[in-house]
PDB file of C-alpha atoms in Angstrom:
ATOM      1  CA  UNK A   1     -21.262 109.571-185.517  1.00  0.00           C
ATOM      2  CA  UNK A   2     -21.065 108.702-181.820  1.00  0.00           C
ATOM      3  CA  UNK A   3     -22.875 110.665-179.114  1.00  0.00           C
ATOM      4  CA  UNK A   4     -23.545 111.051-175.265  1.00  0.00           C
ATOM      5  CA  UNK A   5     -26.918 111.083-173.903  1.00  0.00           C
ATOM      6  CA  UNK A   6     -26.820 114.096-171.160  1.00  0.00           C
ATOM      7  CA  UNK A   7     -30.146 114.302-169.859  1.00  0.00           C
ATOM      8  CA  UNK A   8     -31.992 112.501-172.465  1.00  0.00           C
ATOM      9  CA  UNK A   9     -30.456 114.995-174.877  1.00  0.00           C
ATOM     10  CA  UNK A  10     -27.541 113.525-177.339  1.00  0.00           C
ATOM     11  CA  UNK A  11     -24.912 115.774-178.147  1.00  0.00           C
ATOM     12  CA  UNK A  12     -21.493 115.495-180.022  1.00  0.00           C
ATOM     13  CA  UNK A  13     -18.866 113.800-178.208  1.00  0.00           C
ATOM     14  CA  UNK A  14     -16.293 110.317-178.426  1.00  0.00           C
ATOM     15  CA  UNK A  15     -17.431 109.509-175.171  1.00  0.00           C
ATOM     16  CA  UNK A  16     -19.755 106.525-174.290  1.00  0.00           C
ATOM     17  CA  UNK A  17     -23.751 106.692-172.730  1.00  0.00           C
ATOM     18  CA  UNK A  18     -24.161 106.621-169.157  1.00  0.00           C
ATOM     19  CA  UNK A  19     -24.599 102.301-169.705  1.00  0.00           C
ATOM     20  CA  UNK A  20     -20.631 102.515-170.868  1.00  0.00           C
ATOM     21  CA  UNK A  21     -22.247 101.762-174.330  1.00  0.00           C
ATOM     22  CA  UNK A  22     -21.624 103.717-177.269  1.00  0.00           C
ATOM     23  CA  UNK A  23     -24.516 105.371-178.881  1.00  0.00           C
ATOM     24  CA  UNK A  24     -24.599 105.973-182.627  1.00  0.00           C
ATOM     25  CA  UNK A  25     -26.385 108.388-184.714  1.00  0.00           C
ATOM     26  CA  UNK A  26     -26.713 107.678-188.999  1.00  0.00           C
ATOM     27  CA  UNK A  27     -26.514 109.957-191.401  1.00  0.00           C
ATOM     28  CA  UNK A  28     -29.457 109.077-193.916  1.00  0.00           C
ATOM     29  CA  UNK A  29     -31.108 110.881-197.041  1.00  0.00           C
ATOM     30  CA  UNK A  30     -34.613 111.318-198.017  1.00  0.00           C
ATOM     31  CA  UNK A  31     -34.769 110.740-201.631  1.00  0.00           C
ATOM     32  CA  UNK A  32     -36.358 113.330-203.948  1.00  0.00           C
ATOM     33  CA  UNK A  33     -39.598 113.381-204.188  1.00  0.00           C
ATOM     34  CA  UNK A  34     -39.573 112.966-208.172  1.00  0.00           C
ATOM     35  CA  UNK A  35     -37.348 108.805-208.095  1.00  0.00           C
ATOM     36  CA  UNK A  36     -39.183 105.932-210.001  1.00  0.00           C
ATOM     37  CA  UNK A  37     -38.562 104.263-206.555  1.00  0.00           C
ATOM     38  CA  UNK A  38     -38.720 105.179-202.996  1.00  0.00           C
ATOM     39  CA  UNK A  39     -40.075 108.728-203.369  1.00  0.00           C
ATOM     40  CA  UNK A  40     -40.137 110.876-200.109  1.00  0.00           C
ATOM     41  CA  UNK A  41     -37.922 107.570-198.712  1.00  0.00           C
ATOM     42  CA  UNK A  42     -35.431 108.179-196.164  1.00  0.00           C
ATOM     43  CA  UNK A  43     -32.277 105.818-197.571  1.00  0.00           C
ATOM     44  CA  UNK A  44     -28.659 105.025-196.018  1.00  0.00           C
ATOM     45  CA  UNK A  45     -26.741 107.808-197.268  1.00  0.00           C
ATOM     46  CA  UNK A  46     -24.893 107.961-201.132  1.00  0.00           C
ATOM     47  CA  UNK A  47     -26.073 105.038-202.790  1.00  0.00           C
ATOM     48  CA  UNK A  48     -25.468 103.976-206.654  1.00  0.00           C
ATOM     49  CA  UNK A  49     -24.574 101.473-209.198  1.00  0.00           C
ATOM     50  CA  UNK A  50     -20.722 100.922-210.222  1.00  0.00           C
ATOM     51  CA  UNK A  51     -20.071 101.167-213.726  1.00  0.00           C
ATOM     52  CA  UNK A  52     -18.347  99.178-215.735  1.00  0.00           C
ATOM     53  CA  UNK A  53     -14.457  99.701-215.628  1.00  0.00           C
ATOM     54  CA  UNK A  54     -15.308 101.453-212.246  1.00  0.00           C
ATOM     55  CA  UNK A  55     -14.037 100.163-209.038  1.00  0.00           C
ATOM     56  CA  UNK A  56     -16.638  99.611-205.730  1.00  0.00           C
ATOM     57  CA  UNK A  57     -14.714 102.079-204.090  1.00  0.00           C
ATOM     58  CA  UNK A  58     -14.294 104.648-207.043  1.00  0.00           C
ATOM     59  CA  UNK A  59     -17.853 104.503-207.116  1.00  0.00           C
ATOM     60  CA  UNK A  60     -18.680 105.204-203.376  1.00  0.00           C
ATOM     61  CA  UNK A  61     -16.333 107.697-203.946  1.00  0.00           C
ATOM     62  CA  UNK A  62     -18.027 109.486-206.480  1.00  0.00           C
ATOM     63  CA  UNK A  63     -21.510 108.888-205.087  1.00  0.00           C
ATOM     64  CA  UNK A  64     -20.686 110.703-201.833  1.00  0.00           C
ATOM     65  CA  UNK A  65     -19.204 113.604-203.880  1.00  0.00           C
ATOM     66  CA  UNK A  66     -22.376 113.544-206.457  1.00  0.00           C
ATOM     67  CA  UNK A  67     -25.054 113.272-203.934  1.00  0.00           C
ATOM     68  CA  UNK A  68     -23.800 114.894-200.505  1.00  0.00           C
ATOM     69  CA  UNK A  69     -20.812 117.184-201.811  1.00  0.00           C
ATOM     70  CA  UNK A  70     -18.543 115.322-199.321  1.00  0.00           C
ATOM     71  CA  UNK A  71     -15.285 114.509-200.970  1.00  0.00           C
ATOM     72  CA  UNK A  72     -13.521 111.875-199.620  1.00  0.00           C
ATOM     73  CA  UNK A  73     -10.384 109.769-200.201  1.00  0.00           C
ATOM     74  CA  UNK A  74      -9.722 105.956-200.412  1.00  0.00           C
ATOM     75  CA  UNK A  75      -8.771 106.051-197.228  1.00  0.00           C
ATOM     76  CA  UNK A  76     -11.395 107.858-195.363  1.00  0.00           C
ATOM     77  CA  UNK A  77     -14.335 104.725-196.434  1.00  0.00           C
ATOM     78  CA  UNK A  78     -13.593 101.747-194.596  1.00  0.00           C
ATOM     79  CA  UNK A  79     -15.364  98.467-195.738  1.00  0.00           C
ATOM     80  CA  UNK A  80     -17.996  97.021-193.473  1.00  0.00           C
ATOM     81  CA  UNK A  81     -19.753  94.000-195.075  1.00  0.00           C
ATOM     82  CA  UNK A  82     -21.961  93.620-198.051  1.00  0.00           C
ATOM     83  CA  UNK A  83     -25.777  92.957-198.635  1.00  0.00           C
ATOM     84  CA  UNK A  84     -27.066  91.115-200.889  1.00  0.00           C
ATOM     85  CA  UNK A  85     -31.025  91.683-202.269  1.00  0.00           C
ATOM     86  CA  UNK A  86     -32.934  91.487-204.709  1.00  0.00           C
ATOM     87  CA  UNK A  87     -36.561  93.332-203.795  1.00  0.00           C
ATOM     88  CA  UNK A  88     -38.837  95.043-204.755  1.00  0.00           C
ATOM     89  CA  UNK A  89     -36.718  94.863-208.213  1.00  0.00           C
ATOM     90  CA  UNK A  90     -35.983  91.288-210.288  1.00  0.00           C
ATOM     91  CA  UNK A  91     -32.375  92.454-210.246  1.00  0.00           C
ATOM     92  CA  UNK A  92     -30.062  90.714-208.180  1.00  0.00           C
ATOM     93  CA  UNK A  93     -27.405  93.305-207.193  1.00  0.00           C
ATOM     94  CA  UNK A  94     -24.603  92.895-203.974  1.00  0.00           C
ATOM     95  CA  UNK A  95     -24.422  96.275-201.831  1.00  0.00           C
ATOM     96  CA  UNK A  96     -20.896  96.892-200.622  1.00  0.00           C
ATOM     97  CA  UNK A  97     -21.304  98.651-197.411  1.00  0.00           C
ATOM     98  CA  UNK A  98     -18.666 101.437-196.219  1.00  0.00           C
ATOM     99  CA  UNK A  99     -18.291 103.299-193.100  1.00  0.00           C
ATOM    100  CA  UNK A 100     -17.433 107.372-193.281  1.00  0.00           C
ATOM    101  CA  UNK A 101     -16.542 109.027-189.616  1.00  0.00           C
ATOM    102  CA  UNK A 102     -14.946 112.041-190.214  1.00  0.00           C
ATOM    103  CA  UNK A 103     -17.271 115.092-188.856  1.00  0.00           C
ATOM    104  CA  UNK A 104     -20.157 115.805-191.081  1.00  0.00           C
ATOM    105  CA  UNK A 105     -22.417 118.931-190.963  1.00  0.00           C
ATOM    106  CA  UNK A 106     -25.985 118.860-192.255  1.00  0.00           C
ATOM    107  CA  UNK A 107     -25.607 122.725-193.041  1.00  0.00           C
ATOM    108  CA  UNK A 108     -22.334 122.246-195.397  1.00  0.00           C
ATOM    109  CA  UNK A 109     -23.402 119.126-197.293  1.00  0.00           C
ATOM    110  CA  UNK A 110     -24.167 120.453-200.697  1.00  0.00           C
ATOM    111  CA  UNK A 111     -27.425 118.355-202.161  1.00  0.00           C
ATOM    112  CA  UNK A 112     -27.900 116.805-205.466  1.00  0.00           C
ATOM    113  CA  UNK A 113     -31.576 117.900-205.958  1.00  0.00           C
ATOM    114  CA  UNK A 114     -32.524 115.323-208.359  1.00  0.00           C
ATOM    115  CA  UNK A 115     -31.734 112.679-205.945  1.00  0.00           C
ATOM    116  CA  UNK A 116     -31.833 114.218-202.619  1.00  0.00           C
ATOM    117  CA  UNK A 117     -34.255 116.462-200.884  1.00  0.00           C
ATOM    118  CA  UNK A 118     -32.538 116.582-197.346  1.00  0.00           C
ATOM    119  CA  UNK A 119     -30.170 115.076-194.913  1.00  0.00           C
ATOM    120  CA  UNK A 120     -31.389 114.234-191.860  1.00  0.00           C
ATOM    121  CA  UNK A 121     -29.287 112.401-187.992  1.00  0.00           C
ATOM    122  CA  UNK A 122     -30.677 109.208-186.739  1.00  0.00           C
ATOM    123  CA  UNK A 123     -30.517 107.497-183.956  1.00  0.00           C
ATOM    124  CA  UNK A 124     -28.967 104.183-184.814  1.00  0.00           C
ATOM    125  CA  UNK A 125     -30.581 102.104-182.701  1.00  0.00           C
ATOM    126  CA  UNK A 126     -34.414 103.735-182.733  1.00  0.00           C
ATOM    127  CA  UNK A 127     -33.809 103.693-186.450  1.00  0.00           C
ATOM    128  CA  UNK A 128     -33.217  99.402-186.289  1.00  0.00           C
ATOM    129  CA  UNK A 129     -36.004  99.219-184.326  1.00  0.00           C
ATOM    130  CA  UNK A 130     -38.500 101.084-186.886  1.00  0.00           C
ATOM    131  CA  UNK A 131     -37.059  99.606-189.549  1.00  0.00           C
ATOM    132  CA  UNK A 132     -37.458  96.050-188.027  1.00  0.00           C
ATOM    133  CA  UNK A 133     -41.013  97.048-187.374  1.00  0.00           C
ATOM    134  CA  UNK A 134     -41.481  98.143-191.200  1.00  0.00           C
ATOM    135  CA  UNK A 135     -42.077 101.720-189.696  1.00  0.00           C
ATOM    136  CA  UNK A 136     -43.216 103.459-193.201  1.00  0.00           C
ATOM    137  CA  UNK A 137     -40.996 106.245-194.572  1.00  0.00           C
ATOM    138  CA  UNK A 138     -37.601 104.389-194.769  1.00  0.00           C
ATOM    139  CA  UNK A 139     -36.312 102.465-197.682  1.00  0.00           C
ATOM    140  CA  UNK A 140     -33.557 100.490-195.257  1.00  0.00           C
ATOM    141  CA  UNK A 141     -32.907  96.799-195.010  1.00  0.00           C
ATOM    142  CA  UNK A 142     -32.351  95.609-191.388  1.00  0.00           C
ATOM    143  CA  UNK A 143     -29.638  93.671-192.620  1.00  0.00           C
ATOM    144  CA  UNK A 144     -27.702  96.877-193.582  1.00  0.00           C
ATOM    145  CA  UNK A 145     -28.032  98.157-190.354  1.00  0.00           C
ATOM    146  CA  UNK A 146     -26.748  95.260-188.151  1.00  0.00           C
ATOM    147  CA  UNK A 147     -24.096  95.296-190.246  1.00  0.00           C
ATOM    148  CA  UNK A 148     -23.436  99.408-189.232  1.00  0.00           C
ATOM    149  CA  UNK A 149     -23.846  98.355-185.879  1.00  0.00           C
ATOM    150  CA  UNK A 150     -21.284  95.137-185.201  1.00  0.00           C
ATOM    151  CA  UNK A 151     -18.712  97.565-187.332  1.00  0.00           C
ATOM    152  CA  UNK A 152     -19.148 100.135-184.986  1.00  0.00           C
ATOM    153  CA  UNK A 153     -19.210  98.196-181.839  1.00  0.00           C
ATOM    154  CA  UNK A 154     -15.758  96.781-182.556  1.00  0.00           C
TER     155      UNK A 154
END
């Protein structure tokens, strides 16, 4: 979501920071305290694997729904790039990355407590920065991020 800095304090708005650059805040999720990986991890937001005879986007789809209670259409997820990784698993997998910017509330997301055990805003750009500095608590690739970023600053 974009915000304004107003006296060091960010606040909801479409408007740009006092540099004429738009500052970002991320949605992410800390993961339950009970997953095989990343316990206690903060993660970007509805994640999952698509099944078979499911579609990328049928799958983001559902994830969002499953995990945050946010139901969304085709139309609201706009493609952004996709990551591809393979650690700390011997997996290969391909991470198609969408982009979700209609208004979200912490307060009405409705969590799935196996997976989830909070929602929490970042700042976008303090978040790259930890993350590039393998700041512990996050399960995030840098990559990921960047890729968030150049969407956004289209």
């Amino acid at each position: 979501r974009p915000v304004e800095a107003k006296d060091e304090i960010a606040s909801d708005t479409q408007a740009g920071t006092s540099q004429n650059k738009p500052a970002y805040e991320l949605l992410l999720q800390k993961r339950s305290h009970d997953k095989d990986s990343f316990p206690d991890c903060y993660d970007i937001s509805s994640a999952g694997h698509v099944p078979a005879g499911s579609s990328v986007l049928d799958s983001a789809i559902r994830e969002l729904s499953e995990e945050l209670g946010i139901k969304a259409s085709p139309g609201d997820l706009i493609p952004i790039g996709t990551h591809e990784g393979n650690k700390p698993f011997h997996n290969h997998e391909f991470s198609t990355l969408y982009l979700y910017t209609k208004p979200v509330q912490i307060n009405d997301l409705v969590l799935q407590e196996s997976e989830i055990q909070s929602a929490k805003w970042f700042d976008l750009n303090q978040l790259m920065e930890d993350v590039k500095n393998d700041a512990p608590g996050y399960c995030l690739y840098y990559d990921e991020l960047q890729i968030l970023k150049n969407a956004l600053e289209k």
